[in-house]
PDB file of C-alpha atoms and ligand atoms in Angstrom:
ATOM      1  CA  MET A  30     -24.032  10.957  25.472  1.00  0.00           C
ATOM      2  CA  PHE A  31     -25.633   9.478  22.390  1.00  0.00           C
ATOM      3  CA  SER A  32     -28.108   6.668  22.645  1.00  0.00           C
ATOM      4  CA  SER A  33     -27.194   3.438  20.870  1.00  0.00           C
ATOM      5  CA  MET A  34     -30.915   3.097  20.026  1.00  0.00           C
ATOM      6  CA  ASN A  35     -30.408   5.408  17.089  1.00  0.00           C
ATOM      7  CA  PHE A  36     -27.028   3.963  16.159  1.00  0.00           C
ATOM      8  CA  GLN A  37     -24.972   6.941  17.292  1.00  0.00           C
ATOM      9  CA  LYS A  38     -21.505   6.383  18.768  1.00  0.00           C
ATOM     10  CA  THR A  39     -19.478   8.580  21.090  1.00  0.00           C
ATOM     11  CA  ILE A  40     -16.171  10.053  19.924  1.00  0.00           C
ATOM     12  CA  GLU A  41     -14.393   7.544  22.196  1.00  0.00           C
ATOM     13  CA  GLU A  42     -16.251   4.646  20.572  1.00  0.00           C
ATOM     14  CA  ILE A  43     -15.496   5.987  17.097  1.00  0.00           C
ATOM     15  CA  GLU A  44     -11.775   6.132  17.955  1.00  0.00           C
ATOM     16  CA  LEU A  45     -11.855   2.449  18.957  1.00  0.00           C
ATOM     17  CA  ILE A  46     -13.618   1.513  15.716  1.00  0.00           C
ATOM     18  CA  ARG A  47     -10.993   3.567  13.866  1.00  0.00           C
ATOM     19  CA  GLU A  48      -8.235   1.552  15.539  1.00  0.00           C
ATOM     20  CA  SER A  49      -9.850  -1.705  14.412  1.00  0.00           C
ATOM     21  CA  ALA A  50     -10.580  -0.395  10.917  1.00  0.00           C
ATOM     22  CA  LEU A  51      -6.968   0.753  10.505  1.00  0.00           C
ATOM     23  CA  LEU A  52      -5.705  -2.658  11.602  1.00  0.00           C
ATOM     24  CA  VAL A  53      -7.775  -4.136   8.778  1.00  0.00           C
ATOM     25  CA  SER A  54      -6.281  -1.509   6.437  1.00  0.00           C
ATOM     26  CA  ARG A  55      -2.759  -2.481   7.472  1.00  0.00           C
ATOM     27  CA  THR A  56      -3.606  -6.169   7.062  1.00  0.00           C
ATOM     28  CA  LEU A  57      -4.798  -5.517   3.499  1.00  0.00           C
ATOM     29  CA  GLY A  58      -1.566  -3.589   2.902  1.00  0.00           C
ATOM     30  CA  ILE A  59       0.481  -6.632   3.972  1.00  0.00           C
ATOM     31  CA  LEU A  60      -1.619  -8.887   1.726  1.00  0.00           C
ATOM     32  CA  ALA A  61      -1.200  -6.526  -1.238  1.00  0.00           C
ATOM     33  CA  LYS A  62       2.496  -7.483  -1.410  1.00  0.00           C
ATOM     34  CA  GLU A  63       1.672 -11.215  -1.355  1.00  0.00           C
ATOM     35  CA  ILE A  64      -1.098 -11.343  -3.950  1.00  0.00           C
ATOM     36  CA  LYS A  65       0.427 -12.807  -7.092  1.00  0.00           C
ATOM     37  CA  GLU A  66       0.163 -15.758  -9.435  1.00  0.00           C
ATOM     38  CA  GLY A  67       0.672 -19.074  -7.628  1.00  0.00           C
ATOM     39  CA  VAL A  68      -0.258 -17.901  -4.133  1.00  0.00           C
ATOM     40  CA  THR A  69      -3.237 -19.642  -2.545  1.00  0.00           C
ATOM     41  CA  THR A  70      -5.986 -17.913  -0.617  1.00  0.00           C
ATOM     42  CA  LEU A  71      -5.305 -20.184   2.365  1.00  0.00           C
ATOM     43  CA  GLN A  72      -1.734 -18.824   2.453  1.00  0.00           C
ATOM     44  CA  LEU A  73      -3.147 -15.284   2.448  1.00  0.00           C
ATOM     45  CA  ASP A  74      -5.554 -16.238   5.219  1.00  0.00           C
ATOM     46  CA  LYS A  75      -2.715 -17.516   7.398  1.00  0.00           C
ATOM     47  CA  ILE A  76      -0.666 -14.324   6.872  1.00  0.00           C
ATOM     48  CA  ALA A  77      -3.674 -12.193   7.793  1.00  0.00           C
ATOM     49  CA  GLU A  78      -4.549 -14.195  10.895  1.00  0.00           C
ATOM     50  CA  GLU A  79      -0.961 -14.028  12.204  1.00  0.00           C
ATOM     51  CA  PHE A  80      -0.708 -10.294  11.576  1.00  0.00           C
ATOM     52  CA  ILE A  81      -4.022  -9.607  13.296  1.00  0.00           C
ATOM     53  CA  ARG A  82      -3.121 -11.711  16.344  1.00  0.00           C
ATOM     54  CA  ASP A  83       0.367 -10.118  16.507  1.00  0.00           C
ATOM     55  CA  ASN A  84      -1.468  -6.799  16.858  1.00  0.00           C
ATOM     56  CA  ASP A  85      -3.451  -7.904  19.912  1.00  0.00           C
ATOM     57  CA  ALA A  86      -6.662  -8.407  17.998  1.00  0.00           C
ATOM     58  CA  ILE A  87      -8.887 -11.302  16.986  1.00  0.00           C
ATOM     59  CA  PRO A  88      -9.863 -12.098  13.390  1.00  0.00           C
ATOM     60  CA  GLY A  89     -13.413 -10.765  13.207  1.00  0.00           C
ATOM     61  CA  PHE A  90     -14.782 -13.244  10.679  1.00  0.00           C
ATOM     62  CA  LEU A  91     -13.300 -16.437  12.136  1.00  0.00           C
ATOM     63  CA  GLY A  92     -16.215 -18.262  13.763  1.00  0.00           C
ATOM     64  CA  LEU A  93     -18.661 -15.408  13.073  1.00  0.00           C
ATOM     65  CA  TYR A  94     -21.869 -17.218  12.069  1.00  0.00           C
ATOM     66  CA  ASP A  95     -19.488 -20.245  11.956  1.00  0.00           C
ATOM     67  CA  PHE A  96     -17.381 -18.865   9.076  1.00  0.00           C
ATOM     68  CA  PRO A  97     -14.233 -21.061   8.976  1.00  0.00           C
ATOM     69  CA  ASN A  98     -11.483 -18.491   8.206  1.00  0.00           C
ATOM     70  CA  SER A  99     -10.124 -15.002   8.864  1.00  0.00           C
ATOM     71  CA  LEU A 100     -10.602 -13.681   5.319  1.00  0.00           C
ATOM     72  CA  CYS A 101     -13.367 -13.896   2.770  1.00  0.00           C
ATOM     73  CA  THR A 102     -11.541 -14.463  -0.530  1.00  0.00           C
ATOM     74  CA  SER A 103     -13.766 -14.133  -3.600  1.00  0.00           C
ATOM     75  CA  PRO A 104     -12.123 -14.410  -7.032  1.00  0.00           C
ATOM     76  CA  ASN A 105     -13.638 -13.484 -10.391  1.00  0.00           C
ATOM     77  CA  SER A 106     -17.324 -14.502 -10.522  1.00  0.00           C
ATOM     78  CA  GLN A 107     -17.467 -14.906  -6.744  1.00  0.00           C
ATOM     79  CA  VAL A 108     -19.175 -11.856  -5.265  1.00  0.00           C
ATOM     80  CA  VAL A 109     -18.378 -12.180  -1.552  1.00  0.00           C
ATOM     81  CA  HIS A 110     -18.032 -14.747   1.261  1.00  0.00           C
ATOM     82  CA  GLY A 111     -15.612 -17.013  -0.636  1.00  0.00           C
ATOM     83  CA  ILE A 112     -13.782 -19.494   1.611  1.00  0.00           C
ATOM     84  CA  PRO A 113      -9.963 -19.601   1.388  1.00  0.00           C
ATOM     85  CA  ASN A 114      -8.664 -22.764  -0.290  1.00  0.00           C
ATOM     86  CA  ASN A 115      -5.584 -24.404  -1.820  1.00  0.00           C
ATOM     87  CA  GLU A 116      -6.165 -23.217  -5.372  1.00  0.00           C
ATOM     88  CA  PRO A 117      -3.352 -20.979  -6.653  1.00  0.00           C
ATOM     89  CA  LEU A 118      -4.256 -17.523  -7.978  1.00  0.00           C
ATOM     90  CA  LYS A 119      -3.817 -17.093 -11.723  1.00  0.00           C
ATOM     91  CA  ASN A 120      -2.547 -14.199 -13.794  1.00  0.00           C
ATOM     92  CA  GLY A 121      -5.560 -12.103 -14.814  1.00  0.00           C
ATOM     93  CA  ASP A 122      -7.715 -12.962 -11.786  1.00  0.00           C
ATOM     94  CA  ILE A 123      -9.459 -10.291  -9.776  1.00  0.00           C
ATOM     95  CA  ILE A 124     -10.063 -11.149  -6.141  1.00  0.00           C
ATOM     96  CA  SER A 125     -12.051  -9.466  -3.393  1.00  0.00           C
ATOM     97  CA  ILE A 126     -10.346  -9.780  -0.023  1.00  0.00           C
ATOM     98  CA  ASP A 127     -12.652  -8.907   2.857  1.00  0.00           C
ATOM     99  CA  CYS A 128     -11.186  -8.760   6.359  1.00  0.00           C
ATOM    100  CA  GLY A 129     -12.576  -8.085   9.830  1.00  0.00           C
ATOM    101  CA  VAL A 130     -10.922  -7.625  13.200  1.00  0.00           C
ATOM    102  CA  LEU A 131     -12.149  -7.352  16.765  1.00  0.00           C
ATOM    103  CA  LYS A 132     -10.025  -5.231  19.098  1.00  0.00           C
ATOM    104  CA  ASN A 133     -10.995  -3.446  22.333  1.00  0.00           C
ATOM    105  CA  GLU A 134     -14.498  -4.909  21.863  1.00  0.00           C
ATOM    106  CA  PHE A 135     -15.022  -3.046  18.572  1.00  0.00           C
ATOM    107  CA  TYR A 136     -15.028  -4.332  15.030  1.00  0.00           C
ATOM    108  CA  GLY A 137     -13.410  -3.085  11.838  1.00  0.00           C
ATOM    109  CA  ASP A 138     -14.495  -4.558   8.486  1.00  0.00           C
ATOM    110  CA  HIS A 139     -13.287  -3.589   5.041  1.00  0.00           C
ATOM    111  CA  ALA A 140     -12.440  -4.969   1.656  1.00  0.00           C
ATOM    112  CA  TYR A 141     -10.534  -4.376  -1.564  1.00  0.00           C
ATOM    113  CA  THR A 142     -10.626  -6.124  -4.927  1.00  0.00           C
ATOM    114  CA  PHE A 143      -7.060  -6.840  -6.063  1.00  0.00           C
ATOM    115  CA  SER A 144      -5.664  -7.592  -9.503  1.00  0.00           C
ATOM    116  CA  VAL A 145      -3.440 -10.649  -9.975  1.00  0.00           C
ATOM    117  CA  GLY A 146      -0.746  -9.772 -12.525  1.00  0.00           C
ATOM    118  CA  GLU A 147      -2.151  -8.200 -15.690  1.00  0.00           C
ATOM    119  CA  ILE A 148      -5.954  -8.075 -15.888  1.00  0.00           C
ATOM    120  CA  SER A 149      -8.269  -7.349 -18.823  1.00  0.00           C
ATOM    121  CA  GLU A 150      -9.398  -3.828 -19.706  1.00  0.00           C
ATOM    122  CA  LYS A 151     -12.985  -4.875 -18.967  1.00  0.00           C
ATOM    123  CA  ASN A 152     -12.032  -5.954 -15.451  1.00  0.00           C
ATOM    124  CA  LYS A 153      -9.980  -2.780 -14.908  1.00  0.00           C
ATOM    125  CA  LYS A 154     -13.055  -0.731 -15.727  1.00  0.00           C
ATOM    126  CA  LEU A 155     -15.253  -2.836 -13.413  1.00  0.00           C
ATOM    127  CA  LEU A 156     -12.840  -2.240 -10.520  1.00  0.00           C
ATOM    128  CA  GLN A 157     -12.547   1.473 -11.294  1.00  0.00           C
ATOM    129  CA  ILE A 158     -16.288   2.118 -11.519  1.00  0.00           C
ATOM    130  CA  THR A 159     -17.049   0.047  -8.420  1.00  0.00           C
ATOM    131  CA  LYS A 160     -14.445   1.963  -6.410  1.00  0.00           C
ATOM    132  CA  GLU A 161     -15.750   5.278  -7.739  1.00  0.00           C
ATOM    133  CA  SER A 162     -19.252   4.263  -6.649  1.00  0.00           C
ATOM    134  CA  LEU A 163     -17.955   3.593  -3.137  1.00  0.00           C
ATOM    135  CA  TYR A 164     -16.693   7.195  -2.838  1.00  0.00           C
ATOM    136  CA  LYS A 165     -19.901   8.550  -4.353  1.00  0.00           C
ATOM    137  CA  GLY A 166     -21.780   6.624  -1.659  1.00  0.00           C
ATOM    138  CA  ILE A 167     -19.463   7.845   1.105  1.00  0.00           C
ATOM    139  CA  ASN A 168     -20.013  11.431  -0.058  1.00  0.00           C
ATOM    140  CA  GLU A 169     -23.740  11.071   0.701  1.00  0.00           C
ATOM    141  CA  PHE A 170     -23.197   9.682   4.222  1.00  0.00           C
ATOM    142  CA  LYS A 171     -23.702  12.915   6.130  1.00  0.00           C
ATOM    143  CA  ALA A 172     -26.024  14.257   8.795  1.00  0.00           C
ATOM    144  CA  GLY A 173     -29.495  14.901   7.435  1.00  0.00           C
ATOM    145  CA  ASN A 174     -29.156  12.642   4.398  1.00  0.00           C
ATOM    146  CA  ARG A 175     -30.868   9.255   4.263  1.00  0.00           C
ATOM    147  CA  VAL A 176     -29.948   5.638   3.578  1.00  0.00           C
ATOM    148  CA  GLY A 177     -31.509   5.907   0.111  1.00  0.00           C
ATOM    149  CA  ASP A 178     -29.177   8.774  -0.826  1.00  0.00           C
ATOM    150  CA  VAL A 179     -26.118   6.534  -0.434  1.00  0.00           C
ATOM    151  CA  GLY A 180     -27.771   3.665  -2.293  1.00  0.00           C
ATOM    152  CA  TYR A 181     -28.918   5.931  -5.092  1.00  0.00           C
ATOM    153  CA  ALA A 182     -25.427   7.393  -5.574  1.00  0.00           C
ATOM    154  CA  ILE A 183     -23.862   3.931  -5.843  1.00  0.00           C
ATOM    155  CA  GLN A 184     -26.587   2.413  -8.008  1.00  0.00           C
ATOM    156  CA  SER A 185     -26.892   5.267 -10.483  1.00  0.00           C
ATOM    157  CA  HIS A 186     -23.140   5.401 -11.079  1.00  0.00           C
ATOM    158  CA  CYS A 187     -22.859   1.644 -11.683  1.00  0.00           C
ATOM    159  CA  GLU A 188     -26.003   1.278 -13.776  1.00  0.00           C
ATOM    160  CA  LYS A 189     -24.787   4.082 -16.053  1.00  0.00           C
ATOM    161  CA  HIS A 190     -22.137   1.553 -17.061  1.00  0.00           C
ATOM    162  CA  ASN A 191     -24.709  -1.262 -17.362  1.00  0.00           C
ATOM    163  CA  TYR A 192     -23.355  -3.063 -14.338  1.00  0.00           C
ATOM    164  CA  GLY A 193     -25.548  -5.096 -11.994  1.00  0.00           C
ATOM    165  CA  VAL A 194     -25.984  -3.943  -8.394  1.00  0.00           C
ATOM    166  CA  VAL A 195     -26.360  -6.901  -6.029  1.00  0.00           C
ATOM    167  CA  ARG A 196     -29.607  -6.607  -4.047  1.00  0.00           C
ATOM    168  CA  GLU A 197     -29.459  -9.446  -1.529  1.00  0.00           C
ATOM    169  CA  LEU A 198     -26.287  -8.321   0.263  1.00  0.00           C
ATOM    170  CA  VAL A 199     -25.889  -4.880   1.781  1.00  0.00           C
ATOM    171  CA  GLY A 200     -23.606  -2.692   3.888  1.00  0.00           C
ATOM    172  CA  HIS A 201     -24.321  -2.210   7.573  1.00  0.00           C
ATOM    173  CA  GLY A 202     -23.758  -0.318  10.786  1.00  0.00           C
ATOM    174  CA  ILE A 203     -20.677  -1.438  12.721  1.00  0.00           C
ATOM    175  CA  GLY A 204     -19.537  -1.193  16.331  1.00  0.00           C
ATOM    176  CA  LYS A 205     -19.536  -3.747  19.134  1.00  0.00           C
ATOM    177  CA  VAL A 206     -21.413  -5.974  16.711  1.00  0.00           C
ATOM    178  CA  MET A 207     -20.023  -6.646  13.229  1.00  0.00           C
ATOM    179  CA  HIS A 208     -23.356  -6.211  11.466  1.00  0.00           C
ATOM    180  CA  GLU A 209     -25.514  -3.593  13.148  1.00  0.00           C
ATOM    181  CA  LYS A 210     -28.444  -1.589  11.893  1.00  0.00           C
ATOM    182  CA  PRO A 211     -28.973   0.283   9.723  1.00  0.00           C
ATOM    183  CA  GLU A 212     -28.738  -1.846   6.609  1.00  0.00           C
ATOM    184  CA  MET A 213     -26.991   0.083   3.849  1.00  0.00           C
ATOM    185  CA  PRO A 214     -28.210  -1.169   0.447  1.00  0.00           C
ATOM    186  CA  ASN A 215     -26.189  -0.303  -2.640  1.00  0.00           C
ATOM    187  CA  TYR A 216     -29.405   0.716  -4.391  1.00  0.00           C
ATOM    188  CA  GLY A 217     -32.164   3.081  -3.388  1.00  0.00           C
ATOM    189  CA  LYS A 218     -34.144   6.242  -3.859  1.00  0.00           C
ATOM    190  CA  ARG A 219     -33.036   9.722  -2.978  1.00  0.00           C
ATOM    191  CA  GLY A 220     -34.683  11.035   0.174  1.00  0.00           C
ATOM    192  CA  TYR A 221     -35.904   7.630   1.398  1.00  0.00           C
ATOM    193  CA  GLY A 222     -34.954   5.520   4.398  1.00  0.00           C
ATOM    194  CA  LYS A 223     -33.396   6.107   7.808  1.00  0.00           C
ATOM    195  CA  ARG A 224     -31.974   9.584   8.370  1.00  0.00           C
ATOM    196  CA  PHE A 225     -28.254   9.871   9.192  1.00  0.00           C
ATOM    197  CA  LYS A 226     -27.112  11.542  12.405  1.00  0.00           C
ATOM    198  CA  GLU A 227     -23.885  12.668  14.012  1.00  0.00           C
ATOM    199  CA  GLY A 228     -21.841   9.749  15.338  1.00  0.00           C
ATOM    200  CA  MET A 229     -23.240   7.010  13.126  1.00  0.00           C
ATOM    201  CA  VAL A 230     -20.666   4.505  11.840  1.00  0.00           C
ATOM    202  CA  VAL A 231     -21.321   2.238   8.869  1.00  0.00           C
ATOM    203  CA  ALA A 232     -19.634  -0.089   6.422  1.00  0.00           C
ATOM    204  CA  ILE A 233     -20.387   1.007   2.865  1.00  0.00           C
ATOM    205  CA  GLU A 234     -19.620  -1.836   0.479  1.00  0.00           C
ATOM    206  CA  PRO A 235     -20.785  -1.880  -3.138  1.00  0.00           C
ATOM    207  CA  MET A 236     -20.897  -5.388  -4.643  1.00  0.00           C
ATOM    208  CA  ILE A 237     -21.091  -4.802  -8.379  1.00  0.00           C
ATOM    209  CA  ASN A 238     -21.444  -7.387 -11.133  1.00  0.00           C
ATOM    210  CA  MET A 239     -20.242  -6.869 -14.696  1.00  0.00           C
ATOM    211  CA  LYS A 240     -23.610  -7.981 -16.110  1.00  0.00           C
ATOM    212  CA  THR A 241     -26.629  -9.384 -14.273  1.00  0.00           C
ATOM    213  CA  HIS A 242     -27.248  -8.315 -10.678  1.00  0.00           C
ATOM    214  CA  LYS A 243     -28.513 -11.834  -9.940  1.00  0.00           C
ATOM    215  CA  ILE A 244     -26.505 -14.087  -7.686  1.00  0.00           C
ATOM    216  CA  ILE A 245     -26.359 -17.731  -6.601  1.00  0.00           C
ATOM    217  CA  GLN A 246     -25.655 -19.019  -3.113  1.00  0.00           C
ATOM    218  CA  HIS A 247     -23.560 -22.186  -3.221  1.00  0.00           C
ATOM    219  CA  ALA A 248     -24.005 -25.449  -1.330  1.00  0.00           C
ATOM    220  CA  ASP A 249     -21.118 -24.685   1.058  1.00  0.00           C
ATOM    221  CA  GLY A 250     -23.533 -22.205   2.654  1.00  0.00           C
ATOM    222  CA  TRP A 251     -21.167 -19.298   2.023  1.00  0.00           C
ATOM    223  CA  THR A 252     -19.857 -18.714  -1.485  1.00  0.00           C
ATOM    224  CA  ILE A 253     -21.915 -16.285  -3.548  1.00  0.00           C
ATOM    225  CA  THR A 254     -21.314 -16.086  -7.305  1.00  0.00           C
ATOM    226  CA  THR A 255     -22.901 -14.137 -10.124  1.00  0.00           C
ATOM    227  CA  LYS A 256     -25.701 -16.070 -11.797  1.00  0.00           C
ATOM    228  CA  ASP A 257     -24.121 -15.645 -15.247  1.00  0.00           C
ATOM    229  CA  ASN A 258     -20.539 -16.310 -14.072  1.00  0.00           C
ATOM    230  CA  HIS A 259     -19.333 -12.911 -15.214  1.00  0.00           C
ATOM    231  CA  PRO A 260     -16.964 -11.145 -12.798  1.00  0.00           C
ATOM    232  CA  SER A 261     -17.940  -9.142  -9.727  1.00  0.00           C
ATOM    233  CA  ALA A 262     -16.091  -6.479  -7.707  1.00  0.00           C
ATOM    234  CA  HIS A 263     -16.351  -5.384  -4.069  1.00  0.00           C
ATOM    235  CA  PHE A 264     -14.828  -2.462  -2.163  1.00  0.00           C
ATOM    236  CA  GLU A 265     -15.650  -1.545   1.435  1.00  0.00           C
ATOM    237  CA  HIS A 266     -14.814   1.248   3.863  1.00  0.00           C
ATOM    238  CA  ASN A 267     -15.862   2.042   7.424  1.00  0.00           C
ATOM    239  CA  VAL A 268     -17.114   5.612   7.683  1.00  0.00           C
ATOM    240  CA  ALA A 269     -18.272   7.797  10.595  1.00  0.00           C
ATOM    241  CA  ILE A 270     -20.240  11.035  10.627  1.00  0.00           C
ATOM    242  CA  ILE A 271     -18.112  13.599  12.457  1.00  0.00           C
ATOM    243  CA  ASN A 272     -19.083  17.292  12.494  1.00  0.00           C
ATOM    244  CA  GLY A 273     -21.905  16.339  10.161  1.00  0.00           C
ATOM    245  CA  LYS A 274     -19.560  15.055   7.448  1.00  0.00           C
ATOM    246  CA  PRO A 275     -18.314  11.631   6.333  1.00  0.00           C
ATOM    247  CA  GLU A 276     -14.948  10.643   7.746  1.00  0.00           C
ATOM    248  CA  MET A 277     -13.368   7.386   6.642  1.00  0.00           C
ATOM    249  CA  LEU A 278     -12.014   5.252   9.479  1.00  0.00           C
ATOM    250  CA  SER A 279     -10.378   2.751   7.110  1.00  0.00           C
ATOM    251  CA  THR A 280      -7.967   3.547   4.267  1.00  0.00           C
ATOM    252  CA  PHE A 281      -6.541   1.986   1.117  1.00  0.00           C
ATOM    253  CA  LYS A 282      -3.295   3.936   1.627  1.00  0.00           C
ATOM    254  CA  PHE A 283      -1.333   0.899   2.855  1.00  0.00           C
ATOM    255  CA  ILE A 284      -2.403  -1.064  -0.230  1.00  0.00           C
ATOM    256  CA  TYR A 285      -1.363   1.795  -2.494  1.00  0.00           C
ATOM    257  CA  GLU A 286       1.984   2.166  -0.708  1.00  0.00           C
ATOM    258  CA  ALA A 287       2.622  -1.568  -1.162  1.00  0.00           C
ATOM    259  CA  LEU A 288       1.725  -1.435  -4.847  1.00  0.00           C
ATOM    260  CA  GLY A 289       3.407   1.894  -5.639  1.00  0.00           C
ATOM    261  CA  ILE A 290       0.101   3.521  -6.619  1.00  0.00           C
ATOM    262  CA  LYS A 291      -0.371   7.281  -6.202  1.00  0.00           C
ATOM    263  CA  SER A 292      -3.931   8.264  -5.329  1.00  0.00           C
ATOM    264  CA  ASP A 293      -5.722  11.200  -3.752  1.00  0.00           C
ATOM    265  CA  GLU A 294      -9.141   9.512  -3.842  1.00  0.00           C
ATOM    266  CA  GLU A 295      -9.505   9.689  -0.039  1.00  0.00           C
ATOM    267  CA  LYS A 296      -8.556  13.339   0.307  1.00  0.00           C
ATOM    268  CA  ASN A 297     -12.068  14.621   1.023  1.00  0.00           C
ATOM    269  CA  PHE A 298     -12.900  11.897   3.494  1.00  0.00           C
ATOM    270  CA  HIS A 299      -9.848  11.107   5.566  1.00  0.00           C
ATOM    271  CA  ASN A 300      -8.225  12.838   8.515  1.00  0.00           C
ATOM    272  CA  PHE A 301      -4.828  11.746   7.120  1.00  0.00           C
ATOM    273  CA  PHE A 302      -5.357  14.453   4.542  1.00  0.00           C
ATOM    274  CA  ARG A 303      -6.787  17.135   6.834  1.00  0.00           C
TER     275      ARG A 303
HETATM  276 MG1   MG B   7     -16.520  -6.791   4.844  1.00  0.00          MG
HETATM  277 MG1   MG B   8     -19.118  -5.450   5.784  1.00  0.00          MG
END
């Protein structure tokens, strides 16, 4: 058996995290159909909470560090940790929806940045590059590599496009606790940091700003926005190391099915495709 001291999980534990991660994936798939002009983030939050509870799970964010809702909903210049409210979404918005669940004592936690109606070319590129950086990071999450290899892959891809990589917020290990060690920064140096081992499970979650990497924390104690009010994007997957290689436990496939998008972006990382 692996020791939890070095963050390794057993196959049985990984399967339970997979179940939770996939429930988040299915929740995001349900939300994908609802995200349109005029809908409020509180309405989305209610749909998500009901779906999660109907599936014998508990919303993972609700009450975690006293967060008031089941989803973090972060439109446009909000980076992460936005609180659902009564403001209707507008055509052209981008919005990060981050969702967590707790089931069988294990957490799942992942996020997608959605488009509302028709968005600008600049925002399309921001979403595309941020998502690409997520897969470049996942590709480095393998036995023998280090935390800095993932961060470097994400950072170098995004900075090539002059985007800002948020420093203050990072990915994390996940298991019986939502935010476990190791911290997984979206920046770093090749060959530096904690070494990855078989059975580790992490959330990799680039938070990428169109311009400055600087952020502001708002007075509500939660909402984070970019310092210059330019947009920010956020994508997150839960990934395990199995047979030395990265295997995604979450998937965007339910979102893509809902939106009629064809994608093979997960093919190297997902057992759906193996
Ligand atoms: Mg998350
Ligand atoms: Mg997370």
